N, CA, C and O atoms as CSV, one atom per row, in Angstrom:
chain,resi,resn,atom,element,x,y,z
A,1,MET,N,N,11.902,-7.510,-23.340
A,1,MET,CA,C,11.115,-7.806,-22.330
A,1,MET,C,C,9.884,-7.596,-22.574
A,1,MET,O,O,9.482,-6.531,-23.043
A,2,LYS,N,N,9.165,-8.538,-22.301
A,2,LYS,CA,C,7.661,-8.410,-22.490
A,2,LYS,C,C,7.080,-8.251,-21.057
A,2,LYS,O,O,7.610,-8.687,-20.035
A,3,LEU,N,N,5.917,-7.563,-21.134
A,3,LEU,CA,C,5.169,-7.217,-19.984
A,3,LEU,C,C,3.881,-8.121,-19.801
A,3,LEU,O,O,3.111,-8.349,-20.734
A,4,ASP,N,N,3.723,-8.588,-18.592
A,4,ASP,CA,C,2.450,-9.446,-18.203
A,4,ASP,C,C,1.329,-8.522,-18.247
A,4,ASP,O,O,1.590,-7.323,-18.340
A,5,VAL,N,N,0.118,-8.906,-18.193
A,5,VAL,CA,C,-1.034,-8.148,-18.016
A,5,VAL,C,C,-0.995,-7.586,-16.710
A,5,VAL,O,O,-1.441,-6.440,-16.640
A,6,ASP,N,N,-0.553,-8.127,-15.602
A,6,ASP,CA,C,-0.588,-7.340,-14.331
A,6,ASP,C,C,0.315,-6.112,-14.342
A,6,ASP,O,O,0.023,-5.029,-13.836
A,7,GLN,N,N,1.379,-6.392,-14.941
A,7,GLN,CA,C,2.574,-5.088,-15.068
A,7,GLN,C,C,1.945,-4.157,-16.022
A,7,GLN,O,O,2.085,-2.996,-15.638
A,8,VAL,N,N,1.287,-4.264,-17.155
A,8,VAL,CA,C,0.453,-3.463,-18.039
A,8,VAL,C,C,-0.637,-2.596,-17.225
A,8,VAL,O,O,-0.759,-1.374,-17.303
A,9,VAL,N,N,-1.361,-3.419,-16.474
A,9,VAL,CA,C,-2.241,-2.866,-15.455
A,9,VAL,C,C,-1.816,-1.854,-14.545
A,9,VAL,O,O,-2.261,-0.706,-14.523
A,10,GLU,N,N,-0.858,-2.364,-13.726
A,10,GLU,CA,C,0.035,-1.345,-12.836
A,10,GLU,C,C,0.690,-0.007,-13.420
A,10,GLU,O,O,0.730,1.046,-12.783
A,11,LEU,N,N,1.218,-0.184,-14.758
A,11,LEU,CA,C,1.875,0.946,-15.466
A,11,LEU,C,C,0.581,2.026,-15.850
A,11,LEU,O,O,0.620,3.252,-15.745
A,12,ILE,N,N,-0.289,1.394,-16.209
A,12,ILE,CA,C,-1.704,2.442,-16.624
A,12,ILE,C,C,-2.167,3.044,-15.332
A,12,ILE,O,O,-2.588,4.195,-15.222
A,13,SER,N,N,-2.060,2.207,-14.405
A,13,SER,CA,C,-2.611,3.064,-13.028
A,13,SER,C,C,-1.815,4.002,-12.481
A,13,SER,O,O,-2.287,4.958,-11.865
A,14,LEU,N,N,-0.595,3.828,-12.646
A,14,LEU,CA,C,0.400,4.582,-12.123
A,14,LEU,C,C,0.579,5.867,-12.791
A,14,LEU,O,O,0.770,6.922,-12.186
A,15,SER,N,N,0.497,5.715,-14.347
A,15,SER,CA,C,0.285,6.676,-15.064
A,15,SER,C,C,-0.881,7.742,-14.942
A,15,SER,O,O,-0.740,8.941,-15.181
A,16,MET,N,N,-1.787,7.266,-14.627
A,16,MET,CA,C,-3.096,8.007,-14.632
A,16,MET,C,C,-3.425,8.699,-13.156
A,16,MET,O,O,-4.204,9.626,-12.934
A,17,SER,N,N,-2.692,8.052,-12.326
A,17,SER,CA,C,-2.835,8.757,-11.136
A,17,SER,C,C,-2.052,10.269,-11.094
A,17,SER,O,O,-0.852,10.341,-11.359
A,18,SER,N,N,-2.762,11.331,-10.773
A,18,SER,CA,C,-2.271,12.407,-10.523
A,18,SER,C,C,-2.865,13.319,-9.474
A,18,SER,O,O,-2.793,14.546,-9.531
A,19,LYS,N,N,-3.364,12.741,-8.663
A,19,LYS,CA,C,-4.157,13.451,-7.543
A,19,LYS,C,C,-3.146,14.086,-6.665
A,19,LYS,O,O,-2.064,13.514,-6.531
A,20,GLN,N,N,-3.404,15.335,-5.979
A,20,GLN,CA,C,-2.576,16.120,-5.299
A,20,GLN,C,C,-2.171,15.498,-4.059
A,20,GLN,O,O,-1.009,15.660,-3.685
A,21,ASP,N,N,-3.196,14.618,-3.183
A,21,ASP,CA,C,-3.544,14.081,-2.102
A,21,ASP,C,C,-2.602,12.518,-2.256
A,21,ASP,O,O,-2.635,11.821,-1.241
A,22,GLU,N,N,-1.939,12.066,-3.234
A,22,GLU,CA,C,-1.400,10.774,-3.513
A,22,GLU,C,C,-0.097,11.073,-2.712
A,22,GLU,O,O,0.340,12.221,-2.620
A,23,ILE,N,N,0.510,9.990,-2.131
A,23,ILE,CA,C,1.802,9.626,-1.867
A,23,ILE,C,C,2.630,8.870,-2.660
A,23,ILE,O,O,2.088,8.164,-3.510
A,24,GLY,N,N,4.037,8.865,-2.550
A,24,GLY,CA,C,4.906,8.049,-3.021
A,24,GLY,C,C,4.982,6.823,-2.006
A,24,GLY,O,O,4.394,6.684,-0.934
A,25,CYS,N,N,5.975,5.881,-2.726
A,25,CYS,CA,C,6.382,4.835,-1.750
A,25,CYS,C,C,7.173,4.724,-0.861
A,25,CYS,O,O,7.354,3.722,-0.168
A,26,GLU,N,N,7.911,6.114,-0.777
A,26,GLU,CA,C,8.626,6.295,0.382
A,26,GLU,C,C,7.906,6.862,1.627
A,26,GLU,O,O,8.190,6.676,2.811
A,27,ASP,N,N,6.937,7.576,1.104
A,27,ASP,CA,C,5.850,8.290,2.195
A,27,ASP,C,C,4.983,7.203,2.697
A,27,ASP,O,O,4.555,7.191,3.852
A,28,CYS,N,N,4.760,6.406,1.931
A,28,CYS,CA,C,3.829,4.997,2.374
A,28,CYS,C,C,4.822,4.108,3.105
A,28,CYS,O,O,4.352,3.439,4.025
A,29,TYR,N,N,5.978,4.007,2.873
A,29,TYR,CA,C,6.545,3.057,3.681
A,29,TYR,C,C,7.111,3.620,5.247
A,29,TYR,O,O,7.377,2.932,6.233
A,30,ALA,N,N,7.175,4.877,5.110
A,30,ALA,CA,C,7.662,5.559,6.414
A,30,ALA,C,C,6.204,5.333,7.287
A,30,ALA,O,O,6.352,4.905,8.432
A,31,LEU,N,N,4.888,5.578,6.846
A,31,LEU,CA,C,3.991,5.602,7.344
A,31,LEU,C,C,3.192,4.375,7.693
A,31,LEU,O,O,2.160,4.475,8.356
A,32,MET,N,N,3.709,3.063,7.199
A,32,MET,CA,C,3.001,1.622,7.078
A,32,MET,C,C,2.707,1.190,8.443
A,32,MET,O,O,1.671,0.599,8.747
A,33,ASP,N,N,3.767,1.540,9.368
A,33,ASP,CA,C,3.733,0.919,10.522
A,33,ASP,C,C,2.501,1.456,11.392
A,33,ASP,O,O,1.787,0.735,12.089
A,34,GLN,N,N,2.378,2.731,11.251
A,34,GLN,CA,C,1.165,3.326,11.847
A,34,GLN,C,C,-0.021,2.932,11.174
A,34,GLN,O,O,-0.935,2.600,11.928
A,35,PHE,N,N,-0.271,2.875,9.844
A,35,PHE,CA,C,-1.512,2.453,9.187
A,35,PHE,C,C,-1.834,1.031,9.634
A,35,PHE,O,O,-2.951,0.738,10.059
A,36,THR,N,N,-0.748,0.073,9.524
A,36,THR,CA,C,-0.937,-1.259,10.065
A,36,THR,C,C,-1.602,-1.543,11.391
A,36,THR,O,O,-2.475,-2.396,11.553
A,37,GLU,N,N,-1.042,-0.641,12.452
A,37,GLU,CA,C,-1.575,-0.711,13.755
A,37,GLU,C,C,-2.791,-0.098,14.033
A,37,GLU,O,O,-3.520,-0.424,14.970
A,38,ALA,N,N,-3.076,1.003,13.037
A,38,ALA,CA,C,-4.414,1.396,13.228
A,38,ALA,C,C,-5.608,0.435,12.512
A,38,ALA,O,O,-6.798,0.504,12.818
A,39,GLU,N,N,-5.133,-0.328,11.661
A,39,GLU,CA,C,-5.892,-1.334,11.098
A,39,GLU,C,C,-6.217,-2.208,12.050
A,39,GLU,O,O,-7.385,-2.378,12.400
A,40,MET,N,N,-5.104,-2.911,12.611
A,40,MET,CA,C,-5.450,-3.861,13.431
A,40,MET,C,C,-6.094,-3.565,14.576
A,40,MET,O,O,-6.822,-4.461,15.005
A,41,SER,N,N,-6.029,-2.435,15.275
A,41,SER,CA,C,-6.736,-2.035,16.464
A,41,SER,C,C,-8.281,-2.314,16.304
A,41,SER,O,O,-8.983,-2.846,17.164
A,42,GLY,N,N,-8.680,-1.893,15.124
A,42,GLY,CA,C,-10.234,-2.033,14.595
A,42,GLY,C,C,-10.682,-0.931,15.001
A,42,GLY,O,O,-11.907,-0.954,15.118
A,43,GLY,N,N,-10.019,0.404,15.369
A,43,GLY,CA,C,-10.962,1.456,15.484
A,43,GLY,C,C,-11.117,2.448,14.332
A,43,GLY,O,O,-11.777,3.485,14.267
A,44,GLY,N,N,-10.445,1.934,13.574
A,44,GLY,CA,C,-10.520,2.619,12.100
A,44,GLY,C,C,-8.987,3.385,11.841
A,44,GLY,O,O,-8.060,3.331,12.649
A,45,VAL,N,N,-8.948,4.144,10.453
A,45,VAL,CA,C,-7.750,4.674,10.333
A,45,VAL,C,C,-8.045,6.007,10.364
A,45,VAL,O,O,-9.093,6.507,9.955
A,46,PRO,N,N,-7.065,6.613,10.877
A,46,PRO,CA,C,-7.116,8.325,11.029
A,46,PRO,C,C,-7.226,8.878,9.444
A,46,PRO,O,O,-6.661,8.292,8.521
A,47,ALA,N,N,-7.953,9.964,9.282
A,47,ALA,CA,C,-8.002,10.238,7.847
A,47,ALA,C,C,-6.613,10.769,7.429
A,47,ALA,O,O,-6.485,10.789,6.205
A,48,ALA,N,N,-5.622,11.172,8.069
A,48,ALA,CA,C,-4.431,11.512,7.675
A,48,ALA,C,C,-3.872,10.387,6.997
A,48,ALA,O,O,-3.158,10.591,6.015
A,49,LEU,N,N,-4.120,9.146,7.421
A,49,LEU,CA,C,-3.593,7.941,6.727
A,49,LEU,C,C,-4.354,7.215,5.990
A,49,LEU,O,O,-4.273,5.988,5.932
A,50,GLU,N,N,-5.294,8.032,5.259
A,50,GLU,CA,C,-6.212,7.508,4.253
A,50,GLU,C,C,-5.427,7.204,2.905
A,50,GLU,O,O,-5.708,6.274,2.149
A,51,ALA,N,N,-4.438,8.090,2.719
A,51,ALA,CA,C,-3.626,8.129,1.502
A,51,ALA,C,C,-2.787,6.965,1.226
A,51,ALA,O,O,-2.368,6.592,0.131
A,52,ILE,N,N,-2.550,6.296,2.709
A,52,ILE,CA,C,-1.659,4.822,2.567
A,52,ILE,C,C,-2.700,4.000,1.973
A,52,ILE,O,O,-2.391,3.371,0.961
A,53,ARG,N,N,-3.868,3.898,2.425
A,53,ARG,CA,C,-4.839,2.845,1.637
A,53,ARG,C,C,-5.004,3.073,0.143
A,53,ARG,O,O,-5.098,2.145,-0.659
A,54,THR,N,N,-5.034,4.310,-0.171
A,54,THR,CA,C,-5.274,4.441,-1.665
A,54,THR,C,C,-3.802,4.037,-2.406
A,54,THR,O,O,-3.685,3.451,-3.482
A,55,HIS,N,N,-2.656,4.544,-1.477
A,55,HIS,CA,C,-1.432,4.061,-2.369
A,55,HIS,C,C,-1.161,2.289,-2.403
A,55,HIS,O,O,-0.638,1.662,-3.325
A,56,LEU,N,N,-1.614,1.819,-1.296
A,56,LEU,CA,C,-1.766,0.235,-1.139
A,56,LEU,C,C,-2.437,-0.289,-2.516
A,56,LEU,O,O,-1.898,-1.005,-3.360
A,57,GLU,N,N,-3.558,0.168,-2.533
A,57,GLU,CA,C,-4.495,-0.205,-3.713
A,57,GLU,C,C,-3.772,-0.178,-5.077
A,57,GLU,O,O,-3.973,-1.019,-5.953
A,58,GLN,N,N,-3.019,0.728,-5.171
A,58,GLN,CA,C,-2.513,1.140,-6.703
A,58,GLN,C,C,-0.970,0.348,-6.679
A,58,GLN,O,O,-0.603,-0.365,-7.614
A,59,CYS,N,N,-0.299,0.551,-5.686
A,59,CYS,CA,C,1.099,-0.156,-5.501
A,59,CYS,C,C,1.218,-1.686,-5.183
A,59,CYS,O,O,1.141,-2.109,-4.030
A,60,ARG,N,N,1.387,-2.393,-6.143
A,60,ARG,CA,C,1.976,-3.595,-5.848
A,60,ARG,C,C,2.900,-3.941,-5.010
A,60,ARG,O,O,2.810,-4.919,-4.269
A,61,CYS,N,N,3.943,-3.099,-5.067
A,61,CYS,CA,C,5.198,-3.537,-4.104
A,61,CYS,C,C,5.003,-3.208,-2.579
A,61,CYS,O,O,5.499,-3.790,-1.614
A,62,CYS,N,N,4.234,-2.228,-2.605
A,62,CYS,CA,C,4.010,-1.541,-1.051
A,62,CYS,C,C,2.878,-2.486,-0.810
A,62,CYS,O,O,2.874,-2.678,0.406
A,63,ARG,N,N,2.154,-3.002,-1.228
A,63,ARG,CA,C,0.881,-3.879,-0.918
A,63,ARG,C,C,1.350,-5.005,-0.256
A,63,ARG,O,O,0.912,-5.354,0.840
A,64,TYR,N,N,2.547,-5.810,-1.095
A,64,TYR,CA,C,3.223,-6.754,-0.478
A,64,TYR,C,C,3.994,-6.727,0.670
A,64,TYR,O,O,4.086,-7.656,1.473
A,65,GLU,N,N,4.641,-5.471,0.752
A,65,GLU,CA,C,5.238,-4.996,2.289
A,65,GLU,C,C,4.185,-5.046,3.233
A,65,GLU,O,O,4.301,-5.692,4.274
A,66,TYR,N,N,3.065,-4.346,2.913
A,66,TYR,CA,C,1.962,-4.340,4.145
A,66,TYR,C,C,1.601,-5.524,4.366
A,66,TYR,O,O,1.667,-5.921,5.529
A,67,GLU,N,N,1.138,-6.389,3.361
A,67,GLU,CA,C,0.778,-7.749,3.621
A,67,GLU,C,C,1.682,-8.474,4.428
A,67,GLU,O,O,1.107,-9.034,5.361
A,68,ALA,N,N,3.167,-8.694,4.375
A,68,ALA,CA,C,4.092,-9.129,4.876
A,68,ALA,C,C,4.236,-8.574,6.332
A,68,ALA,O,O,4.740,-9.326,7.166
A,69,LEU,N,N,3.800,-7.210,6.740
A,69,LEU,CA,C,3.938,-6.536,8.158
A,69,LEU,C,C,2.743,-7.071,8.824
A,69,LEU,O,O,2.776,-7.483,9.984
A,70,LEU,N,N,1.705,-7.065,8.102
A,70,LEU,CA,C,0.382,-7.511,8.641
A,70,LEU,C,C,0.493,-8.786,9.030
A,70,LEU,O,O,-0.070,-9.116,10.073
A,71,LEU,N,N,1.206,-9.711,8.305
A,71,LEU,CA,C,1.204,-11.112,8.800
A,71,LEU,C,C,2.220,-11.285,9.870
A,71,LEU,O,O,1.954,-12.128,10.725
A,72,ALA,N,N,3.409,-10.591,9.977
A,72,ALA,CA,C,4.579,-10.884,11.004
A,72,ALA,C,C,3.624,-10.183,12.433
A,72,ALA,O,O,3.644,-10.787,13.506
A,73,LEU,N,N,3.025,-9.199,12.312
A,73,LEU,CA,C,2.524,-8.722,13.504
A,73,LEU,C,C,1.078,-9.757,14.198
A,73,LEU,O,O,0.785,-9.977,15.373
A,74,ARG,N,N,0.572,-10.106,13.228
A,74,ARG,CA,C,-0.492,-11.235,13.610
A,74,ARG,C,C,0.043,-12.426,14.232
A,74,ARG,O,O,-0.527,-13.023,15.145
A,75,GLU,N,N,1.242,-12.786,13.678
A,75,GLU,CA,C,2.022,-13.828,14.275
A,75,GLU,C,C,2.364,-13.550,15.761
A,75,GLU,O,O,2.059,-14.304,16.686
A,76,ILE,N,N,2.973,-12.484,15.868
A,76,ILE,CA,C,3.604,-11.873,17.227
A,76,ILE,C,C,2.377,-12.010,18.189
A,76,ILE,O,O,2.509,-12.600,19.261
A,77,ARG,N,N,1.087,-11.418,17.773
A,77,ARG,CA,C,-0.026,-11.127,18.644
A,77,ARG,C,C,-0.345,-12.725,18.748
A,77,ARG,O,O,-1.289,-13.123,19.431
């Protein structure tokens, strides 16, 4: 199986992340609703949820989930 450029970039980015304050996909998914609501409110994201933003920048799977949630919430409102 050959990897495309995006997959190689994703693997490199995941292998290079070793910060203590980073979270995994499970934690990101558990807090994604709170992060999305904070983003949509326009009041800013609490510091405690900033790790979600970092994770979404690095993880394509979670970013797709976030974008789908954001789209759904915008449609409801």
